């Protein structure tokens, strides 16, 4: 049992569910529950809590609901002990504390992500800089300048490379053309993609680190010869056996990575994972996670991806997140699950609905006309002090509520649509919170009427005190 003692702050409606959840969680510390004089806990602000909360002397940390507005520093300053926001959903508290250690040490990775800008000669320099900035913001370590077979880049290249270098970008050039390779190397790129039997004679003239590939994907002996030449020169290099698309040698290409690792156990390796994400009509989150997991196990510390096709938008960010996840899992000797759910975009990590019996108990405590909306995998529930509606068709549910004021009707329609989506996809729905789309989750703007109603509710709560 930890020496910590936590104080969980909640409102009147959520208090029974919070007590039940904490009682079943088997938490490794003592705790107290502070029930504030407010019905809905999410309407509390940190400043309001700081004014009216009583903290027992033994408490070492304050935990407030994740949906509370305001900075937790207001509580830390007021009471002199740490305060933090928990998850938006109190039913997620057991998992939240189970992952506390992971959150503290999470985020390192040892896989370098190259983000390719395709057909750079066809772009204006400003476009190249914009894309490079976007990829760097997504977490890319190296910006790869992909050249074109039908258009040389010898004249414009040095100036664009100089501008990118001045902006602090690490760069690679993606071409087999000897003239373009030498131009980019002289301009100061960090990596050259790629050298094989046709152009490996350039190696002794290069300052950049080359990526070595076989003359044809299945010809590993030619790759060995290119590796041997770089070894004789005493120069660094990366090795890419080339991953091929599904249906065009994908399985065999994975085997070649295993074989190259067997032949060259200490070589720095490279994989162009964009060959799969760009050519597989499937959500890229899962494809990236599997390929990065393979790379993590095999010690492939460099991957190349891009975002050309629409469904691959976000692939750079996904590769970075996958690298963090797989590194943590390997370091801890644990499967990559229940650690970081940002790559779960369509399906939630766990469905945590309230049981109908719990909602009936909440309904019995409600004394105001505001509607509460809940959803599980089977039903949508809406209730206030006067009615309890259960259904699956949001049109029928709305008709049962008797609402004719336009702004409130708009608000309920929006929330019922979200609840319908959550029910259909088996996602967790929490009223006035965004659905969880992993790293793609976006905050929803609120209409003025909803904020004003919330403010009035807060004032009423303050008057209760």
PDB file of N, CA and C in Angstrom, residues 134 284 306-316 318 439-440:
ATOM      1  N   UNK A 134       5.501  20.974 -41.819  1.00  0.00           N
ATOM      2  CA  UNK A 134       4.387  20.156 -41.339  1.00  0.00           C
ATOM      3  C   UNK A 134       4.861  18.787 -40.868  1.00  0.00           C
ATOM      4  N   UNK A 284      -4.122   3.480 -42.092  1.00  0.00           N
ATOM      5  CA  UNK A 284      -2.669   3.387 -41.953  1.00  0.00           C
ATOM      6  C   UNK A 284      -2.207   3.220 -40.513  1.00  0.00           C
ATOM      7  N   UNK A 306       5.521   8.496 -46.241  1.00  0.00           N
ATOM      8  CA  UNK A 306       5.055   9.683 -46.955  1.00  0.00           C
ATOM      9  C   UNK A 306       3.543   9.769 -46.840  1.00  0.00           C
ATOM     10  N   UNK A 307       2.978  10.867 -47.353  1.00  0.00           N
ATOM     11  CA  UNK A 307       1.540  11.113 -47.211  1.00  0.00           C
ATOM     12  C   UNK A 307       0.950  11.578 -48.534  1.00  0.00           C
ATOM     13  N   UNK A 308       1.192  10.808 -49.588  1.00  0.00           N
ATOM     14  CA  UNK A 308       0.725  11.215 -50.912  1.00  0.00           C
ATOM     15  C   UNK A 308      -0.752  10.901 -51.087  1.00  0.00           C
ATOM     16  N   UNK A 309      -1.123   9.640 -50.919  1.00  0.00           N
ATOM     17  CA  UNK A 309      -2.517   9.253 -51.120  1.00  0.00           C
ATOM     18  C   UNK A 309      -3.340   9.706 -49.918  1.00  0.00           C
ATOM     19  N   UNK A 310      -4.621  10.011 -50.150  1.00  0.00           N
ATOM     20  CA  UNK A 310      -5.420  10.664 -49.114  1.00  0.00           C
ATOM     21  C   UNK A 310      -5.506   9.839 -47.832  1.00  0.00           C
ATOM     22  N   UNK A 311      -5.667   8.521 -47.957  1.00  0.00           N
ATOM     23  CA  UNK A 311      -5.854   7.731 -46.733  1.00  0.00           C
ATOM     24  C   UNK A 311      -4.573   7.635 -45.908  1.00  0.00           C
ATOM     25  N   UNK A 312      -3.429   8.057 -46.476  1.00  0.00           N
ATOM     26  CA  UNK A 312      -2.179   8.034 -45.722  1.00  0.00           C
ATOM     27  C   UNK A 312      -1.890   9.368 -45.039  1.00  0.00           C
ATOM     28  N   UNK A 313      -2.804  10.314 -45.122  1.00  0.00           N
ATOM     29  CA  UNK A 313      -2.603  11.585 -44.423  1.00  0.00           C
ATOM     30  C   UNK A 313      -2.482  11.307 -42.919  1.00  0.00           C
ATOM     31  N   UNK A 314      -1.421  11.793 -42.319  1.00  0.00           N
ATOM     32  CA  UNK A 314      -1.161  11.523 -40.906  1.00  0.00           C
ATOM     33  C   UNK A 314      -0.170  10.394 -40.680  1.00  0.00           C
ATOM     34  N   UNK A 315       0.330   9.777 -41.762  1.00  0.00           N
ATOM     35  CA  UNK A 315       1.205   8.608 -41.609  1.00  0.00           C
ATOM     36  C   UNK A 315       2.502   8.944 -40.896  1.00  0.00           C
ATOM     37  N   UNK A 316       3.013  10.162 -41.065  1.00  0.00           N
ATOM     38  CA  UNK A 316       4.247  10.538 -40.372  1.00  0.00           C
ATOM     39  C   UNK A 316       4.021  10.539 -38.870  1.00  0.00           C
ATOM     40  N   UNK A 318       1.725   8.991 -37.248  1.00  0.00           N
ATOM     41  CA  UNK A 318       1.445   7.628 -36.815  1.00  0.00           C
ATOM     42  C   UNK A 318       2.730   6.817 -36.658  1.00  0.00           C
ATOM     43  N   UNK A 439      -5.293   9.888 -31.870  1.00  0.00           N
ATOM     44  CA  UNK A 439      -4.513  11.105 -32.113  1.00  0.00           C
ATOM     45  C   UNK A 439      -5.266  12.092 -33.001  1.00  0.00           C
ATOM     46  N   UNK A 440      -6.356  11.655 -33.623  1.00  0.00           N
ATOM     47  CA  UNK A 440      -7.140  12.526 -34.502  1.00  0.00           C
ATOM     48  C   UNK A 440      -8.296  13.210 -33.774  1.00  0.00           C
TER      49      UNK A 440
END
